[in-house]
Amino acid sequence: MIDIGENKICGNIPQELGHLSSLEELYLGSNMLSVCLANFLQTWCIAFQIKGLYLGINQFCGTLPDSISNATKLNFLDLGRNMFSGNVPIDLGVNLQQIQSINLQRNHFTNDPSSTGELSFLISLSHCKFMKFLMIGDNQFRGTLPKSSLTNLSSSLERFIAYDCGIRGEIPVEIGNLTNLSWLTLGANELIGSIPQELGNLNKLQTLRMYENKLDGIIPQSLCNIKEMYFLDLRRNRLTGKVLGCLGNIYLDSNALSSIKWSFGIEIGNMRGLSELYLSGNELFGQIPSTIGQLQNLVNLSLDMNRLDGAIPKSFENLVSLEYLDLSHNNLSGQIPIGELSHKRFSYYETVKGTNNFEESNLIGKGSLGLVYKGTFTNGTVVAMKVFNAQVQAAFNRFDLEWKVLRNIRHRNLVKVIRSANLDFKALVLEYMPNGDLDYWLYSHKNFLDLIQRLKIMVDVACALKSNYIKATHLSWSIVT
């Protein structure tokens, strides 16, 4: 194995590198290498039966030789973000029995002109039974998705990313056979017709992106069957009908959606994890559902350039995470209920009542400086009450520090402070996380987080720590799922 990736190496590849007969994995990614690689690729893949070839993010050029399909031991092929050109071999996947990942993104690859207009190389990938990742976006294929390839592609395929590569025609209903997909991107192409109902069969789908096409018709109700979907991007199409409130973070701006139904309002009020909702540039009319005010994690809300009327719901005062709001170019009237939310104080009596006299069944956390209770206010709001131990002097200092920092920062990945206690009683009322804390999910034998979920948590934590709003260096954060 040779790994010289992520450096600033430039120029050509030494000829001697092609003579290493025992080489199994080669990492040259993220450099500035600029040689044409056709001969090297043939040597590495055919003569030495290499298993992993990682050449992404360079300036390599040349074509992909037909003989690469004979690389029977190849597991990983990464040619992304280079300047490769020419046709992708029709028989690319015929003999790649062990391939797990193919990345051809951001090159100048084209479709074989002898094909009938279909992306013919996809058909050969039906032989790749272990393939999990297929990334072909940002190329110049200019063809249709073959029905047979979507029927026979590996059942283990998890990601299919094919944005901005000239895909034309309708989306084949056979795409519903890829039941293991978690990520599907077909944005910035030339797709027409309606969104297939069969997409609702993709129960593991988490991200669906079909933005900037010419899709029309309604958003199929079957998408509500996808319980794990948290990101939907259908911007800049020609979709009509109503908005489905069952979906995850929604990007539907610049379509022709024509109504906000009260059913949508009721459903969206239950989507407590929703952080982004983009519906600008449609034909939405009627009043804004007040249930949007229940979305305390909502960060971005865009409803501009519609035909909405009536008053802005007073419930918008509850959008404590909101950072971006655009309601311009509508017919709204009345007063503006939104202002900078002030953190309110509460009394000892309210705390006692909200926790049922600090009943042990409401205890959800313990620490050296105090206890955390689940509480419910008279208006039905469920919160976490962090009560500091008045007998410990350090607790008073910690309260002052946490209160000072938490009231001045705002980030969607940090728990939010809602209120503080009066001067005689040290406590903070925080946003309640019904799914428990991270320790509960990492170390409990009753729960399980898969790799994608763990990666999402790590990214969210990193985003929170990187935030410019965080200025305290001595504060111990409560990280939650």
Coordinates of C-alpha atoms in Angstrom, one line a residue:
M1 CA 0.0 0.0 0.0
I2 CA 1.2 3.5 -0.9
D3 CA -0.4 6.6 0.6
I4 CA 0.8 10.1 -0.3
G5 CA -2.7 11.7 -0.4
E6 CA -3.6 15.2 0.8
N7 CA -0.3 16.9 0.0
K8 CA 0.9 19.4 -2.6
I9 CA 2.6 17.0 -4.9
C10 CA 2.6 18.1 -8.5
G11 CA 3.9 17.0 -11.9
N12 CA 4.0 13.5 -13.4
I13 CA 3.9 10.0 -11.8
P14 CA 7.3 8.2 -11.8
Q15 CA 7.3 5.3 -14.3
E16 CA 8.8 3.1 -11.6
L17 CA 5.4 3.3 -9.8
G18 CA 4.0 1.1 -12.5
H19 CA 6.5 -1.7 -11.8
L20 CA 5.3 -2.5 -8.2
S21 CA 3.8 -5.9 -8.9
S22 CA 2.6 -6.4 -5.3
L23 CA 0.8 -3.1 -5.0
E24 CA -2.8 -3.5 -3.8
E25 CA -3.8 0.0 -2.7
L26 CA -2.7 3.4 -4.1
Y27 CA -3.7 6.7 -2.5
L28 CA -2.7 9.8 -4.6
G29 CA -5.8 11.9 -3.8
S30 CA -5.9 15.6 -3.0
N31 CA -2.7 16.6 -4.7
M32 CA -1.8 18.5 -7.9
L33 CA -0.8 15.7 -10.2
S34 CA -1.5 16.3 -13.8
V35 CA -0.4 13.4 -16.0
C36 CA -2.6 11.5 -18.5
L37 CA -3.2 8.2 -16.9
A38 CA -4.6 5.8 -19.5
N39 CA -1.5 3.6 -19.6
F40 CA -1.0 3.6 -15.8
L41 CA -4.6 2.7 -15.3
Q42 CA -4.3 -0.3 -17.6
T43 CA -1.1 -1.5 -15.8
W44 CA -2.3 -1.1 -12.3
C45 CA -5.7 -2.6 -12.8
I46 CA -4.8 -5.4 -15.2
A47 CA -1.3 -6.5 -14.5
F48 CA -1.2 -6.2 -10.7
Q49 CA -4.9 -6.7 -9.9
I50 CA -5.0 -3.7 -7.6
K51 CA -7.8 -3.5 -5.0
G52 CA -8.0 0.2 -4.2
L53 CA -7.3 3.1 -6.5
Y54 CA -7.8 6.5 -5.0
L55 CA -6.9 9.3 -7.5
G56 CA -9.5 11.9 -6.7
I57 CA -9.0 15.7 -6.5
N58 CA -6.1 16.1 -8.9
Q59 CA -5.6 17.3 -12.4
F60 CA -5.4 13.9 -14.1
C61 CA -6.5 13.6 -17.7
G62 CA -7.0 10.9 -20.3
T63 CA -9.6 8.3 -20.9
L64 CA -10.8 5.3 -19.0
P65 CA -9.5 2.3 -20.8
D66 CA -12.0 -0.5 -21.8
S67 CA -9.7 -3.0 -20.1
I68 CA -10.4 -1.6 -16.7
S69 CA -13.5 -3.9 -16.6
N70 CA -11.0 -6.8 -16.2
A71 CA -9.8 -5.5 -12.8
T72 CA -11.5 -8.4 -11.0
K73 CA -10.1 -7.6 -7.6
L74 CA -10.9 -3.9 -7.6
N75 CA -13.0 -2.8 -4.6
F76 CA -12.7 1.0 -4.7
L77 CA -12.3 3.2 -7.7
D78 CA -12.1 7.0 -7.1
L79 CA -11.4 9.2 -10.1
G80 CA -13.5 12.1 -8.9
R81 CA -12.7 15.8 -9.4
N82 CA -10.2 15.5 -12.2
M83 CA -10.1 16.2 -15.9
F84 CA -10.8 12.7 -17.3
S85 CA -12.7 12.7 -20.6
G86 CA -14.1 10.3 -23.2
N87 CA -16.7 7.6 -23.0
V88 CA -17.2 5.4 -19.9
P89 CA -16.8 1.9 -21.2
I90 CA -20.1 0.1 -21.8
D91 CA -18.8 -3.1 -20.1
L92 CA -17.4 -1.2 -17.1
G93 CA -19.0 -3.4 -14.5
V94 CA -19.1 -6.8 -16.2
N95 CA -16.1 -8.3 -14.3
L96 CA -16.0 -6.0 -11.3
Q97 CA -17.4 -8.6 -9.0
Q98 CA -15.9 -7.1 -5.9
I99 CA -16.4 -3.4 -6.5
Q100 CA -18.0 -1.5 -3.6
S101 CA -17.6 2.1 -4.6
I102 CA -17.2 4.0 -7.9
N103 CA -16.6 7.7 -8.0
L104 CA -16.5 9.4 -11.4
Q105 CA -17.8 12.8 -10.3
R106 CA -16.7 16.2 -11.6
N107 CA -14.9 15.1 -14.8
H108 CA -15.7 15.4 -18.5
F109 CA -16.9 11.8 -19.1
T110 CA -19.4 11.1 -21.8
N111 CA -21.8 8.4 -22.8
D112 CA -20.9 5.8 -25.5
P113 CA -22.3 7.1 -28.8
S114 CA -23.2 3.6 -29.9
S115 CA -25.8 3.4 -27.2
T116 CA -29.5 4.0 -27.9
G117 CA -29.6 7.2 -25.8
E118 CA -29.5 5.3 -22.4
L119 CA -26.6 5.6 -20.0
S120 CA -25.4 2.2 -21.2
F121 CA -22.6 1.7 -18.7
L122 CA -25.1 1.6 -15.9
I123 CA -26.5 -1.6 -17.3
S124 CA -23.2 -3.4 -16.9
L125 CA -23.2 -2.4 -13.2
S126 CA -25.9 -4.9 -12.5
H127 CA -23.0 -7.5 -12.2
C128 CA -21.6 -5.6 -9.2
K129 CA -23.5 -7.2 -6.3
F130 CA -21.5 -5.6 -3.5
M131 CA -21.6 -2.0 -4.8
K132 CA -22.7 0.5 -2.1
F133 CA -21.7 3.9 -3.6
L134 CA -22.1 5.1 -7.2
M135 CA -21.3 8.7 -7.9
I136 CA -21.3 10.0 -11.5
G137 CA -22.5 13.6 -11.1
D138 CA -21.1 16.7 -12.9
N139 CA -20.2 15.0 -16.2
Q140 CA -21.6 15.2 -19.8
F141 CA -23.5 11.9 -20.3
R142 CA -26.6 13.3 -21.9
G143 CA -28.8 10.2 -21.8
T144 CA -31.7 8.5 -20.1
L145 CA -31.7 6.2 -17.1
P146 CA -32.1 2.7 -18.4
K147 CA -35.0 0.8 -16.8
S148 CA -33.1 -2.5 -16.7
S149 CA -30.2 -1.0 -14.8
L150 CA -32.5 0.3 -12.1
T151 CA -34.1 -3.1 -11.8
N152 CA -30.9 -5.1 -11.5
L153 CA -28.6 -2.7 -9.7
S154 CA -27.2 -4.1 -6.4
S155 CA -29.7 -4.4 -3.6
S156 CA -26.8 -3.2 -1.4
L157 CA -26.6 0.2 -3.2
E158 CA -26.8 3.0 -0.5
R159 CA -25.9 6.2 -2.4
F160 CA -26.6 7.1 -6.0
I161 CA -25.4 10.6 -6.8
A162 CA -26.0 11.7 -10.4
Y163 CA -26.5 15.5 -10.4
D164 CA -25.7 17.8 -13.3
C165 CA -24.8 15.1 -15.8
G166 CA -27.3 15.6 -18.6
I167 CA -29.8 12.9 -17.6
R168 CA -33.0 13.3 -19.7
G169 CA -36.4 11.8 -19.9
E170 CA -38.7 10.5 -17.2
I171 CA -37.7 8.9 -13.9
P172 CA -38.2 5.1 -14.4
V173 CA -40.6 3.6 -11.9
E174 CA -38.0 0.8 -11.4
I175 CA -36.1 3.2 -9.2
G176 CA -38.4 2.0 -6.4
N177 CA -36.4 -1.3 -6.5
L178 CA -33.3 0.2 -4.9
T179 CA -34.7 -0.4 -1.5
N180 CA -31.4 0.0 0.4
L181 CA -30.8 3.6 -0.8
S182 CA -30.2 6.2 1.8
W183 CA -29.2 9.0 -0.5
L184 CA -30.5 9.8 -4.0
T185 CA -29.4 12.9 -6.0
L186 CA -30.7 13.6 -9.5
G187 CA -30.6 17.4 -9.3
A188 CA -29.7 19.9 -12.1
N189 CA -30.6 17.5 -14.9
E190 CA -33.3 17.5 -17.7
L191 CA -35.8 15.2 -16.1
I192 CA -39.5 15.5 -17.1
G193 CA -42.8 14.0 -16.1
S194 CA -44.0 13.2 -12.6
I195 CA -42.3 11.9 -9.5
P196 CA -42.9 8.1 -9.4
Q197 CA -45.1 6.8 -6.6
E198 CA -42.7 3.9 -6.3
L199 CA -40.2 6.2 -4.6
G200 CA -42.3 5.6 -1.5
N201 CA -40.8 2.0 -1.5
L202 CA -37.4 3.4 -0.5
N203 CA -37.9 3.0 3.2
K204 CA -34.3 3.8 4.1
L205 CA -34.1 7.0 2.1
Q206 CA -32.8 9.9 4.2
T207 CA -31.9 12.5 1.5
L208 CA -33.8 13.0 -1.8
R209 CA -32.6 15.8 -4.2
M210 CA -34.2 16.4 -7.6
Y211 CA -33.9 20.1 -7.8
E212 CA -33.6 22.1 -11.0
N213 CA -35.4 19.7 -13.4
K214 CA -38.7 20.0 -15.3
L215 CA -40.7 17.7 -13.1
D216 CA -44.4 18.3 -13.0
G217 CA -47.5 16.9 -11.3
I218 CA -48.1 16.5 -7.6
I219 CA -45.7 15.4 -4.9
P220 CA -46.8 11.8 -4.3
Q221 CA -48.4 10.9 -1.0
S222 CA -46.3 7.7 -0.9
L223 CA -43.2 9.8 0.1
C224 CA -44.9 9.9 3.6
N225 CA -44.0 6.2 3.9
I226 CA -40.3 7.1 4.1
K227 CA -40.0 7.6 7.8
E228 CA -36.3 8.3 7.9
M229 CA -36.2 11.1 5.3
Y230 CA -34.9 14.3 6.8
F231 CA -33.9 16.3 3.6
L232 CA -36.1 16.8 0.5
D233 CA -35.0 19.2 -2.2
L234 CA -37.4 19.6 -5.2
R235 CA -36.7 23.3 -5.9
R236 CA -37.1 24.9 -9.3
N237 CA -39.4 22.3 -10.9
R238 CA -43.0 22.6 -12.1
L239 CA -44.7 20.8 -9.3
T240 CA -48.3 21.6 -8.4
G241 CA -50.8 20.6 -5.7
K242 CA -50.4 20.8 -1.9
V243 CA -47.4 20.6 0.4
L244 CA -47.0 17.4 2.3
G245 CA -46.4 18.1 5.9
C246 CA -45.0 14.6 6.6
L247 CA -41.6 15.3 5.1
G248 CA -38.3 16.3 6.6
N249 CA -36.4 19.5 5.9
I250 CA -38.1 20.8 2.8
Y251 CA -36.9 22.8 -0.2
L252 CA -39.8 23.4 -2.5
D253 CA -39.2 27.0 -3.7
S254 CA -39.9 28.0 -7.3
N255 CA -42.6 25.5 -8.1
A256 CA -46.3 26.0 -8.7
L257 CA -47.7 24.7 -5.4
S258 CA -51.0 26.3 -4.8
S259 CA -52.3 25.7 -1.3
I260 CA -51.5 25.4 2.3
K261 CA -54.1 23.0 3.6
W262 CA -54.9 22.9 7.3
S263 CA -54.0 19.2 7.2
F264 CA -50.5 20.4 6.3
G265 CA -50.6 22.8 9.2
I266 CA -51.6 20.0 11.6
E267 CA -49.0 17.7 10.3
I268 CA -46.2 20.2 10.2
G269 CA -46.8 21.0 13.9
N270 CA -45.8 17.4 14.7
M271 CA -42.5 17.8 12.8
R272 CA -40.6 19.0 15.9
G273 CA -37.2 18.2 14.4
L274 CA -37.7 20.4 11.3
S275 CA -35.0 23.0 10.9
E276 CA -35.4 24.3 7.3
L277 CA -38.6 25.0 5.3
Y278 CA -38.3 26.7 1.9
L279 CA -41.5 27.4 0.0
S280 CA -40.8 30.7 -1.7
G281 CA -41.9 31.5 -5.3
N282 CA -45.0 29.2 -5.4
E283 CA -48.7 30.0 -5.5
L284 CA -49.5 29.3 -1.9
F285 CA -52.6 31.2 -0.6
G286 CA -54.6 31.4 2.6
Q287 CA -53.3 32.0 6.1
I288 CA -50.0 30.8 7.5
P289 CA -50.7 27.8 9.8
S290 CA -50.2 28.8 13.4
T291 CA -48.8 25.3 14.1
I292 CA -45.5 26.4 12.5
G293 CA -44.9 28.1 15.8
Q294 CA -44.5 24.7 17.4
L295 CA -41.3 24.1 15.5
Q296 CA -38.8 25.2 18.1
N297 CA -35.9 23.8 16.1
L298 CA -36.8 25.8 12.9
V299 CA -33.8 27.8 11.8
N300 CA -34.7 28.9 8.3
L301 CA -38.2 29.7 7.1
S302 CA -38.9 31.1 3.6
L303 CA -42.5 31.8 2.4
D304 CA -41.8 34.8 0.2
M305 CA -43.3 35.5 -3.2
N306 CA -46.7 33.7 -2.6
R307 CA -50.3 34.9 -2.1
L308 CA -50.5 34.4 1.6
D309 CA -52.9 36.7 3.5
G310 CA -54.0 37.4 7.1
A311 CA -51.9 38.1 10.1
I312 CA -48.5 36.6 10.9
P313 CA -49.4 34.0 13.6
K314 CA -48.6 35.1 17.1
S315 CA -47.2 31.6 17.7
F316 CA -44.1 32.7 15.7
E317 CA -42.9 34.2 19.0
N318 CA -42.1 30.6 20.0
L319 CA -39.6 30.1 17.1
V320 CA -36.6 30.4 19.5
S321 CA -34.1 29.0 17.0
L322 CA -35.1 31.1 14.0
E323 CA -32.2 32.8 12.2
Y324 CA -33.7 33.5 8.8
L325 CA -37.3 34.5 8.0
D326 CA -38.6 35.8 4.7
L327 CA -42.3 36.6 4.3
S328 CA -41.9 39.3 1.7
H329 CA -44.1 39.7 -1.4
N330 CA -47.3 38.4 0.1
N331 CA -50.6 40.0 1.2
L332 CA -50.0 39.8 4.9
S333 CA -51.5 42.3 7.3
G334 CA -51.7 43.1 11.0
Q335 CA -48.9 43.5 13.5
I336 CA -45.5 41.9 13.6
P337 CA -45.5 39.4 16.5
I338 CA -41.8 38.6 16.2
G339 CA -39.2 40.3 18.3
E340 CA -36.0 39.5 20.1
L341 CA -37.1 37.0 22.6
S342 CA -36.2 37.9 26.2
H343 CA -35.3 35.1 28.6
K344 CA -38.0 35.2 31.3
R345 CA -37.6 34.4 34.9
F346 CA -39.8 32.0 36.8
S347 CA -40.6 31.5 40.4
Y348 CA -39.8 28.6 42.8
Y349 CA -43.5 27.9 42.9
E350 CA -43.6 27.4 39.1
T351 CA -40.7 25.0 39.3
V352 CA -42.3 22.9 42.1
K353 CA -45.6 22.7 40.2
G354 CA -44.0 21.9 36.9
T355 CA -42.0 19.0 38.4
N356 CA -44.8 17.8 40.6
N357 CA -42.8 18.8 43.7
F358 CA -39.5 17.4 42.3
E359 CA -41.0 14.0 42.0
E360 CA -38.3 11.4 41.4
S361 CA -40.0 10.0 38.3
N362 CA -39.3 13.4 36.7
L363 CA -35.6 13.2 37.4
I364 CA -33.7 12.8 34.1
G365 CA -30.1 13.7 35.1
K366 CA -27.7 14.1 38.0
G367 CA -24.4 16.1 38.4
S368 CA -22.0 17.2 41.0
L369 CA -23.6 20.7 41.1
G370 CA -27.3 19.8 40.8
L371 CA -30.1 17.8 39.3
V372 CA -32.1 17.9 36.0
Y373 CA -35.9 17.4 36.0
K374 CA -38.4 17.0 33.3
G375 CA -41.1 19.6 33.9
T376 CA -44.4 20.8 32.3
F377 CA -45.6 24.4 32.5
T378 CA -49.3 25.3 32.8
N379 CA -49.4 26.1 29.0
G380 CA -48.3 22.5 28.2
T381 CA -44.7 23.3 27.3
V382 CA -42.4 20.4 28.3
V383 CA -39.0 21.6 29.5
A384 CA -35.8 20.4 31.2
M385 CA -35.2 22.2 34.5
K386 CA -31.6 22.3 35.7
V387 CA -31.7 22.9 39.4
F388 CA -28.4 24.0 41.0
N389 CA -27.5 22.8 44.5
A390 CA -27.7 25.9 46.8
Q391 CA -25.4 24.2 49.3
V392 CA -22.4 24.2 47.0
Q393 CA -20.7 27.6 46.4
A394 CA -19.3 26.4 43.0
A395 CA -22.9 25.8 41.8
F396 CA -23.7 29.5 42.1
N397 CA -20.6 30.4 40.1
R398 CA -21.5 27.8 37.4
F399 CA -25.1 29.1 37.3
D400 CA -23.9 32.6 36.7
L401 CA -21.5 31.4 33.9
E402 CA -24.0 29.2 32.2
W403 CA -26.7 31.9 32.3
K404 CA -24.4 34.5 30.9
V405 CA -23.2 32.4 28.0
L406 CA -26.5 30.6 27.1
R407 CA -28.6 33.7 27.0
N408 CA -26.2 35.3 24.5
I409 CA -25.6 32.4 22.0
R410 CA -27.9 30.7 19.6
H411 CA -27.1 27.6 17.5
R412 CA -29.5 24.9 16.3
N413 CA -27.1 22.1 17.7
L414 CA -27.1 23.5 21.2
V415 CA -29.9 23.1 23.8
K416 CA -31.7 26.4 24.2
V417 CA -32.2 28.3 27.4
I418 CA -35.9 29.3 27.8
R419 CA -36.0 30.9 31.3
S420 CA -33.9 31.5 34.4
A421 CA -34.8 31.4 38.0
N422 CA -35.3 34.3 40.4
L423 CA -32.4 35.6 42.6
D424 CA -33.2 33.3 45.5
F425 CA -33.4 30.1 43.5
K426 CA -30.8 29.0 41.0
A427 CA -32.1 27.1 38.0
L428 CA -32.3 27.1 34.3
V429 CA -35.2 26.0 32.1
L430 CA -33.8 24.4 29.0
E431 CA -35.3 22.9 25.8
Y432 CA -36.4 19.4 26.5
M433 CA -34.8 16.7 24.4
P434 CA -37.3 13.7 24.3
N435 CA -34.8 11.3 22.8
G436 CA -32.4 11.5 25.8
D437 CA -28.7 12.5 25.9
L438 CA -25.8 11.1 23.9
D439 CA -24.6 8.8 26.6
Y440 CA -27.9 7.1 26.6
W441 CA -27.6 6.3 22.9
L442 CA -23.9 5.4 22.9
Y443 CA -23.8 3.1 26.0
S444 CA -27.2 1.7 26.5
H445 CA -27.8 -1.9 25.5
K446 CA -31.3 -1.1 24.4
N447 CA -30.4 1.4 21.7
F448 CA -28.4 1.3 18.5
L449 CA -26.9 4.0 16.3
D450 CA -25.7 3.1 12.8
L451 CA -22.7 4.6 11.1
I452 CA -24.7 7.3 9.3
Q453 CA -26.4 8.4 12.5
R454 CA -23.1 8.6 14.4
L455 CA -21.5 10.6 11.6
K456 CA -24.4 13.1 11.7
I457 CA -24.0 13.5 15.4
M458 CA -20.3 14.2 15.0
V459 CA -20.9 16.7 12.3
D460 CA -23.6 18.5 14.4
V461 CA -21.3 18.6 17.4
A462 CA -18.4 20.0 15.3
C463 CA -20.7 22.7 13.8
A464 CA -21.8 23.8 17.2
L465 CA -18.3 24.0 18.6
K466 CA -17.1 25.9 15.5
S467 CA -19.9 28.4 15.7
N468 CA -18.8 32.0 16.1
Y469 CA -21.4 32.4 18.8
I470 CA -19.5 30.2 21.2
K471 CA -17.1 32.4 23.2
A472 CA -16.9 30.6 26.5
T473 CA -13.9 28.2 27.0
H474 CA -14.7 26.8 30.5
L475 CA -18.3 25.8 30.0
S476 CA -19.2 22.1 29.9
W477 CA -21.8 21.6 27.2
S478 CA -24.7 19.2 27.5
I479 CA -24.7 17.5 24.1
V480 CA -27.9 15.8 23.1
T481 CA -29.2 13.8 20.2

